Short mmCIF file of C-alpha atoms and ligand atoms in Angstrom, two decimals:
data_model
loop_
_atom_site.label_atom_id
_atom_site.label_comp_id
_atom_site.label_asym_id
_atom_site.label_seq_id
_atom_site.Cartn_x
_atom_site.Cartn_y
_atom_site.Cartn_z
CA UNK M 1 0.00 0.00 0.00
CA UNK M 2 2.76 2.37 1.09
CA UNK M 3 4.66 1.52 -2.10
CA UNK M 4 1.60 2.32 -4.27
CA UNK M 5 1.11 5.65 -2.53
CA UNK M 6 4.77 6.51 -3.01
CA UNK M 7 4.57 5.63 -6.70
CA UNK M 8 1.43 7.72 -7.10
CA UNK M 9 3.13 10.63 -5.36
CA UNK M 10 6.17 10.36 -7.62
CA UNK M 11 3.94 10.18 -10.71
CA UNK M 12 2.15 13.31 -9.53
CA UNK M 13 5.47 15.13 -9.06
CA UNK M 14 6.64 14.10 -12.56
CA UNK M 15 3.38 15.27 -14.10
CA UNK M 16 3.59 18.65 -12.37
CA UNK M 17 7.19 19.12 -13.48
CA UNK M 18 6.23 18.23 -17.03
CA UNK M 19 3.31 20.67 -17.03
CA UNK M 20 5.56 23.35 -15.65
CA UNK M 21 8.14 22.89 -18.41
CA UNK M 22 5.46 22.91 -21.14
CA UNK M 23 4.14 26.12 -19.68
CA UNK M 24 7.59 27.72 -19.65
CA UNK M 25 8.45 26.80 -23.22
CA UNK M 26 5.13 28.16 -24.45
CA UNK M 27 5.59 31.39 -22.49
CA UNK M 28 4.88 34.58 -24.42
CA UNK M 29 5.71 38.16 -23.63
CA UNK M 30 2.37 39.47 -24.88
CA UNK M 31 4.35 42.12 -26.71
CA UNK M 32 4.63 42.52 -30.49
CA UNK M 33 5.61 45.18 -33.01
CA UNK M 34 5.11 45.23 -36.77
CA UNK M 35 6.57 47.78 -39.19
CA UNK M 36 6.18 47.88 -42.98
CA UNK M 37 7.50 50.03 -45.80
CA UNK M 38 6.55 50.39 -49.44
CA UNK M 39 9.67 52.23 -50.59
CA UNK M 40 11.31 55.61 -50.02
CA UNK M 41 11.85 58.30 -52.64
CA UNK M 42 10.43 61.52 -54.00
CA UNK M 43 7.01 61.10 -52.46
CA UNK M 44 5.63 64.59 -52.27
CA UNK M 45 2.31 65.99 -51.04
CA UNK M 46 2.29 68.48 -53.91
CA UNK M 47 2.86 65.96 -56.68
CA UNK M 48 1.15 62.77 -55.50
CA UNK M 49 -2.56 63.01 -56.43
CA UNK M 50 -4.92 62.59 -53.45
CA UNK M 51 -6.70 59.64 -55.07
CA UNK M 52 -3.40 57.75 -55.45
CA UNK M 53 -2.27 58.66 -51.93
CA UNK M 54 -5.56 57.25 -50.67
CA UNK M 55 -4.95 53.95 -52.53
CA UNK M 56 -1.59 53.64 -50.77
CA UNK M 57 -3.13 54.42 -47.39
CA UNK M 58 -5.82 51.77 -47.83
CA UNK M 59 -3.37 49.08 -49.00
CA UNK M 60 -0.81 49.83 -46.28
CA UNK M 61 -3.56 49.57 -43.67
CA UNK M 62 -4.78 46.22 -45.08
CA UNK M 63 -1.23 44.86 -45.00
CA UNK M 64 -0.71 46.11 -41.45
CA UNK M 65 -4.01 44.58 -40.29
CA UNK M 66 -3.15 41.17 -41.77
CA UNK M 67 0.30 41.11 -40.18
CA UNK M 68 -1.06 42.32 -36.86
CA UNK M 69 -3.67 39.56 -36.86
CA UNK M 70 -0.88 36.96 -37.04
CA UNK M 71 1.19 38.54 -34.26
CA UNK M 72 -1.78 39.24 -32.01
CA UNK M 73 -2.74 35.56 -32.13
CA UNK M 74 0.72 34.42 -31.09
CA UNK M 75 2.00 33.80 -34.63
CA UNK M 76 5.63 33.97 -35.66
CA UNK M 77 7.43 37.17 -36.72
CA UNK M 78 8.62 35.26 -39.78
CA UNK M 79 5.03 34.48 -40.81
CA UNK M 80 3.89 38.08 -40.33
CA UNK M 81 6.82 39.32 -42.44
CA UNK M 82 6.09 36.76 -45.18
CA UNK M 83 2.38 37.61 -45.23
CA UNK M 84 2.87 41.39 -45.35
CA UNK M 85 5.46 41.23 -48.12
CA UNK M 86 3.38 38.78 -50.18
CA UNK M 87 0.45 41.19 -50.01
CA UNK M 88 2.56 44.12 -51.16
CA UNK M 89 4.08 41.99 -53.94
CA UNK M 90 0.56 41.25 -55.15
CA UNK M 91 -0.32 44.94 -55.37
CA UNK M 92 0.61 46.95 -58.49
CA UNK M 93 1.18 49.98 -56.24
CA UNK M 94 4.61 48.88 -55.04
CA UNK M 95 7.87 48.17 -56.83
CA UNK M 96 7.95 44.45 -55.98
CA UNK M 97 6.20 41.47 -57.53
CA UNK M 98 3.24 42.68 -59.61
CA UNK M 99 4.37 46.33 -59.59
CA UNK M 100 8.06 45.69 -60.35
CA UNK M 101 9.89 48.25 -62.47
CA UNK M 102 11.58 47.47 -65.82
CA UNK M 103 15.31 47.18 -66.46
CA UNK M 104 17.08 48.74 -69.46
CA UNK M 105 15.96 45.86 -71.68
CA UNK M 106 12.32 46.41 -70.67
CA UNK M 107 12.34 43.26 -68.50
CA UNK M 108 11.33 42.80 -64.85
CA UNK M 109 14.11 41.33 -62.70
CA UNK M 110 13.22 40.88 -59.07
CA UNK M 111 15.16 40.34 -55.84
CA UNK M 112 14.01 39.34 -52.34
CA UNK M 113 15.36 38.15 -49.01
CA UNK M 114 14.21 37.13 -45.55
CA UNK M 115 15.98 36.54 -42.24
CA UNK M 116 15.04 34.83 -38.98
CA UNK M 117 16.56 36.65 -36.00
CA UNK M 118 16.12 33.65 -33.69
CA UNK M 119 18.74 31.52 -35.46
CA UNK M 120 20.37 33.85 -38.03
CA UNK M 121 19.04 31.68 -40.86
CA UNK M 122 18.43 33.59 -44.10
CA UNK M 123 17.28 33.03 -47.66
CA UNK M 124 17.28 35.13 -50.83
CA UNK M 125 16.68 35.09 -54.57
CA UNK M 126 17.96 37.51 -57.17
CA UNK M 127 17.25 38.33 -60.77
CA UNK M 128 14.07 36.27 -61.07
CA UNK M 129 11.25 37.03 -63.48
CA UNK M 130 8.62 34.28 -63.31
CA UNK M 131 8.16 33.59 -59.59
CA UNK M 132 4.91 35.30 -58.62
CA UNK M 133 6.08 35.98 -55.07
CA UNK M 134 9.87 36.21 -54.79
CA UNK M 135 9.63 36.48 -50.98
CA UNK M 136 8.14 32.95 -50.83
CA UNK M 137 11.08 31.68 -52.87
CA UNK M 138 13.49 33.46 -50.50
CA UNK M 139 11.83 31.77 -47.55
CA UNK M 140 11.98 28.39 -49.28
CA UNK M 141 15.73 28.88 -49.89
CA UNK M 142 16.14 29.51 -46.16
CA UNK M 143 14.01 26.57 -45.06
CA UNK M 144 14.71 23.94 -47.72
CA UNK M 145 18.31 24.41 -48.88
CA UNK M 146 21.69 24.65 -47.16
CA UNK M 147 22.27 27.92 -49.08
CA UNK M 148 21.44 31.60 -48.59
CA UNK M 149 21.14 33.04 -52.11
CA UNK M 150 19.93 31.50 -55.37
CA UNK M 151 19.85 33.49 -58.61
CA UNK M 152 18.28 33.47 -62.09
CA UNK M 153 17.44 30.05 -63.58
CA UNK M 154 18.62 28.11 -60.53
CA UNK M 155 16.28 30.13 -58.33
CA UNK M 156 13.38 29.75 -60.78
CA UNK M 157 13.88 25.98 -61.13
CA UNK M 158 14.06 25.61 -57.37
CA UNK M 159 10.86 27.66 -56.86
CA UNK M 160 9.03 25.53 -59.44
CA UNK M 161 10.15 22.33 -57.72
CA UNK M 162 8.97 23.74 -54.39
CA UNK M 163 5.50 24.10 -55.91
CA UNK M 164 5.50 27.89 -55.73
CA UNK M 165 3.23 29.76 -58.12
CA UNK M 166 5.02 30.53 -61.38
CA UNK M 167 3.71 33.11 -63.86
CA UNK M 168 4.45 34.24 -67.38
CA UNK M 169 6.76 37.29 -67.19
CA UNK M 170 3.95 39.33 -68.80
CA UNK M 171 2.11 39.07 -65.42
CA UNK M 172 4.50 41.74 -64.12
CA UNK M 173 3.63 44.27 -66.83
CA UNK M 174 1.92 47.40 -65.53
CA UNK M 175 1.13 50.45 -67.63
CA UNK M 176 2.49 52.94 -65.08
CA UNK M 177 5.88 51.19 -64.74
CA UNK M 178 6.15 50.91 -68.52
CA UNK M 179 5.48 54.62 -68.90
CA UNK M 180 8.14 55.48 -66.38
CA UNK M 181 10.54 53.11 -68.17
CA UNK M 182 9.86 54.96 -71.45
CA UNK M 183 10.30 58.34 -69.75
CA UNK M 184 13.65 57.36 -68.26
CA UNK M 185 14.71 55.83 -71.59
CA UNK M 186 13.89 59.07 -73.40
CA UNK M 187 15.74 60.90 -70.58
CA UNK M 188 12.61 62.88 -69.88
CA UNK M 189 13.10 61.99 -66.26
CA UNK M 190 16.44 62.34 -64.51
CA UNK M 191 17.79 59.50 -62.40
CA UNK M 192 16.37 56.10 -61.74
CA UNK M 193 13.00 55.60 -60.08
CA UNK M 194 13.02 53.10 -57.29
CA UNK M 195 10.99 51.70 -54.42
CA UNK M 196 10.87 48.38 -52.62
CA UNK M 197 8.73 46.72 -49.99
CA UNK M 198 9.81 45.49 -46.60
CA UNK M 199 8.63 44.34 -43.22
CA UNK M 200 10.16 43.79 -39.79
CA UNK M 201 8.48 42.21 -36.79
CA UNK M 202 8.92 41.25 -33.15
CA UNK M 203 6.59 38.45 -32.05
CA UNK M 204 5.24 37.52 -28.63
CA UNK M 205 7.90 34.80 -28.32
CA UNK M 206 10.63 37.45 -28.42
CA UNK M 207 11.75 36.60 -31.96
CA UNK M 208 12.67 39.12 -34.64
CA UNK M 209 12.40 38.75 -38.43
CA UNK M 210 12.99 40.96 -41.47
CA UNK M 211 12.25 40.71 -45.18
CA UNK M 212 12.60 42.84 -48.31
CA UNK M 213 11.41 42.46 -51.91
CA UNK M 214 11.99 44.66 -54.94
CA UNK M 215 11.97 45.16 -58.68
CA UNK M 216 15.16 47.20 -58.20
CA UNK M 217 15.68 50.47 -60.04
CA UNK M 218 14.02 51.53 -63.30
CA UNK M 219 16.36 51.18 -66.26
CA UNK M 220 18.96 49.30 -64.20
CA UNK M 221 21.53 47.34 -66.19
CA UNK M 222 20.34 43.83 -66.99
CA UNK M 223 21.85 41.52 -64.37
CA UNK M 224 22.25 44.30 -61.80
CA UNK M 225 21.45 43.17 -58.26
CA UNK M 226 20.71 45.71 -55.54
CA UNK M 227 20.89 45.54 -51.77
CA UNK M 228 17.48 43.95 -51.18
CA UNK M 229 18.57 40.29 -51.55
CA UNK M 230 21.95 40.88 -49.90
CA UNK M 231 21.86 39.77 -46.28
CA UNK M 232 23.47 42.50 -44.18
CA UNK M 233 22.91 45.19 -46.81
CA UNK M 234 19.14 45.34 -47.45
CA UNK M 235 17.92 42.93 -44.78
CA UNK M 236 19.17 41.73 -41.40
CA UNK M 237 17.67 40.27 -38.23
CA UNK M 238 19.30 39.18 -34.99
CA UNK M 239 17.37 38.60 -31.78
CA UNK M 240 20.37 40.06 -29.94
CA UNK M 241 19.93 43.48 -31.55
CA UNK M 242 17.27 44.29 -34.14
CA UNK M 243 15.57 43.50 -37.46
CA UNK M 244 16.08 45.91 -40.38
CA UNK M 245 14.68 46.27 -43.92
CA UNK M 246 16.09 48.93 -46.26
CA UNK M 247 14.93 50.87 -49.29
CA UNK M 248 16.89 53.29 -51.43
CA UNK M 249 19.84 53.50 -53.78
CA UNK M 250 21.03 49.91 -53.46
CA UNK M 251 24.66 50.40 -54.39
CA UNK M 252 25.18 52.70 -51.39
CA UNK M 253 23.30 50.32 -49.10
CA UNK M 254 25.58 47.48 -50.19
CA UNK M 255 28.76 49.52 -49.80
CA UNK M 256 27.70 50.66 -46.33
CA UNK M 257 26.27 47.27 -45.27
CA UNK M 258 23.41 49.32 -43.87
CA UNK M 259 21.13 46.72 -42.26
CA UNK M 260 23.99 44.98 -40.46
CA UNK M 261 25.64 48.28 -39.53
CA UNK M 262 22.58 49.42 -37.59
CA UNK M 263 22.50 46.18 -35.58
CA UNK M 264 26.27 46.28 -35.05
CA UNK M 265 26.16 49.84 -33.71
CA UNK M 266 23.62 48.65 -31.16
CA UNK M 267 25.47 45.47 -30.28
CA UNK M 268 29.04 46.73 -30.12
CA UNK M 269 28.62 50.46 -29.46
CA UNK M 270 25.54 50.27 -27.22
CA UNK M 271 23.64 52.79 -29.34
CA UNK M 272 19.84 52.74 -29.12
CA UNK M 273 17.92 51.70 -32.23
CA UNK M 274 16.97 55.29 -32.96
CA UNK M 275 20.54 56.56 -32.50
CA UNK M 276 21.93 53.85 -34.77
CA UNK M 277 19.31 54.42 -37.49
CA UNK M 278 19.69 58.21 -37.35
CA UNK M 279 23.46 57.99 -37.59
CA UNK M 280 23.47 55.60 -40.57
CA UNK M 281 20.63 57.16 -42.61
CA UNK M 282 20.63 60.82 -41.66
CA UNK M 283 24.37 61.32 -41.22
CA UNK M 284 26.55 58.66 -42.85
CA UNK M 285 24.42 58.05 -45.99
CA UNK M 286 23.37 61.66 -46.35
CA UNK M 287 27.01 62.76 -46.46
CA UNK M 288 27.45 60.37 -49.40
CA UNK M 289 24.32 61.79 -51.06
CA UNK M 290 22.79 58.34 -50.83
CA UNK M 291 19.00 58.40 -50.79
CA UNK M 292 16.82 55.98 -48.90
CA UNK M 293 15.47 54.79 -45.61
CA UNK M 294 14.98 51.90 -43.23
CA UNK M 295 12.41 50.34 -40.96
CA UNK M 296 13.64 48.53 -37.88
CA UNK M 297 12.48 47.00 -34.61
CA UNK M 298 14.60 45.97 -31.64
CA UNK M 299 14.18 43.11 -29.18
CA UNK M 300 12.22 45.37 -26.80
CA UNK M 301 9.73 46.38 -29.46
CA UNK M 302 11.16 49.87 -30.01
CA UNK M 303 10.92 50.73 -33.67
CA UNK M 304 12.31 53.22 -36.19
CA UNK M 305 11.14 54.51 -39.58
CA UNK M 306 14.03 56.65 -40.73
CA UNK M 307 14.55 58.14 -44.20
CA UNK M 308 16.47 60.97 -45.84
CA UNK M 309 14.12 61.33 -48.84
CA UNK M 310 10.98 63.45 -49.15
CA UNK M 311 8.85 60.49 -48.17
CA UNK M 312 8.52 56.78 -47.48
CA UNK M 313 5.37 54.65 -47.68
CA UNK M 314 5.16 53.17 -44.19
CA UNK M 315 3.09 51.80 -41.36
CA UNK M 316 3.46 50.40 -37.84
CA UNK M 317 1.38 48.64 -35.21
CA UNK M 318 2.25 47.58 -31.66
CA UNK M 319 0.66 45.49 -28.92
CA UNK M 320 0.32 48.71 -26.90
CA UNK M 321 -2.15 49.94 -29.50
CA UNK M 322 0.07 52.44 -31.31
CA UNK M 323 -0.49 52.28 -35.04
CA UNK M 324 -0.45 54.42 -38.14
CA UNK M 325 0.25 54.65 -41.85
CA UNK M 326 1.90 57.60 -43.57
CA UNK M 327 3.97 58.53 -46.58
CA UNK M 328 5.16 62.13 -46.47
CA UNK M 329 7.87 63.67 -44.36
CA UNK M 330 5.36 65.43 -42.12
CA UNK M 331 6.78 63.77 -39.04
CA UNK M 332 9.27 61.00 -38.39
CA UNK M 333 8.05 58.43 -35.89
N1 LIG D 1 17.06 49.20 -52.83
C1 LIG D 1 16.46 48.83 -54.07
C2 LIG D 1 17.55 48.50 -55.06
O1 LIG D 1 18.52 49.20 -55.11
C3 LIG D 1 15.58 49.88 -54.63
C4 LIG D 1 14.80 50.67 -53.63
O2 LIG D 1 14.64 50.29 -52.51
O3 LIG D 1 14.29 51.72 -53.97
O4 LIG D 1 17.38 47.58 -55.82
#
C-alpha cells in the first residue's frame, strides 16, 4: 500500500514538473511590433494626387491589419513578415512582384530576401522574373536548402520544384511602370526611379524577423542586383539586436552594409535603435548623397522609420495599440 502511494506521489510530481516545463516553453511576452514600408523616394504631397495617396493608405492599412492579426494571435514574426510582403508583392502599387519596375531591356528582374533573427538563418533570390512571389522563394531557400542566395534560372527551377506559383513574365507588366521606363529611356526623367517593400516584426515569443522584396531600379543594367537580396545590406535580423529592412539607392546600401551596420552599432557600441538608425541614414548616408530609408524593430519592441528622402510609404502597429500609416515627411516616428 505504502509503495503504491509513493509511486502515485512520484507520478504526480513528474506530471507537475512536465506541465511546468510545457508552460515555460510556451511562455509569451504578450508584446509585439510590426513595421512595414513600401519604398522611399520623392514622395511629395504636392505631386502625388490625393486619389493615389488614398490607394496607398488603404493598402498599407490592409497589410498592417493582416500582419497584426498573425502577431496578435501568437503567430511567428517570420510568418507576419512573409504575409505582409506577399500582399505588397501582389499589389501593383509597389515596386515588388506585380508592380516591379523594368530594367534597361524592358524586363522585370526581381530580388528578395528574408531573415530569422532567432537563429540567423536567411534566404534570398535575385534576378528572377517568373516567380509570382519572390519572398516565398526566398523563404523556401532559407528553409529547404543549405544555401542563402539562389539566382536566375537556378532560383526559378528551385521555386518551381517547391511548388511555388510561377507566372508568365507578362504578369509583371503594368502600364504605369512601362510609362516610367519609357520616360527614363527618353531621358525625360532624370535619375532612376526606385521603391521596394519590406517588413520587420517582433513576435510575442521574443523573436525578430525581417524581409525585403523589390523590382530594383528603373532602367537598371540587366543583371544588376541591388541591396534587397543581400543579407546585411538590405535585410538583417538578430534577436540580440534588431531587425532591419532597407529601401533606397542599393549600391550605397551594399557599400555601407546598412542593415547589419545598424545592428552592429547597437550590439558593439551600445547605441539605441533610434541613435543607430539616425546615424546611418541621416548622417553617414546623407554625407554620401545616398537616398533611402529603413524600418527597424529591436528586441524590446522599439521601432524606427528613418529616411532621408521626401517620403517613405510606411506603417506600424504595436501590442500597446500604437499604429499608423503615412507617406510624407510630415513627421518621423
Ligand atoms: N534598394 C532597391 C535597389 O537598389 C531599390 C529601392 O529600394 O528603392 O534595388
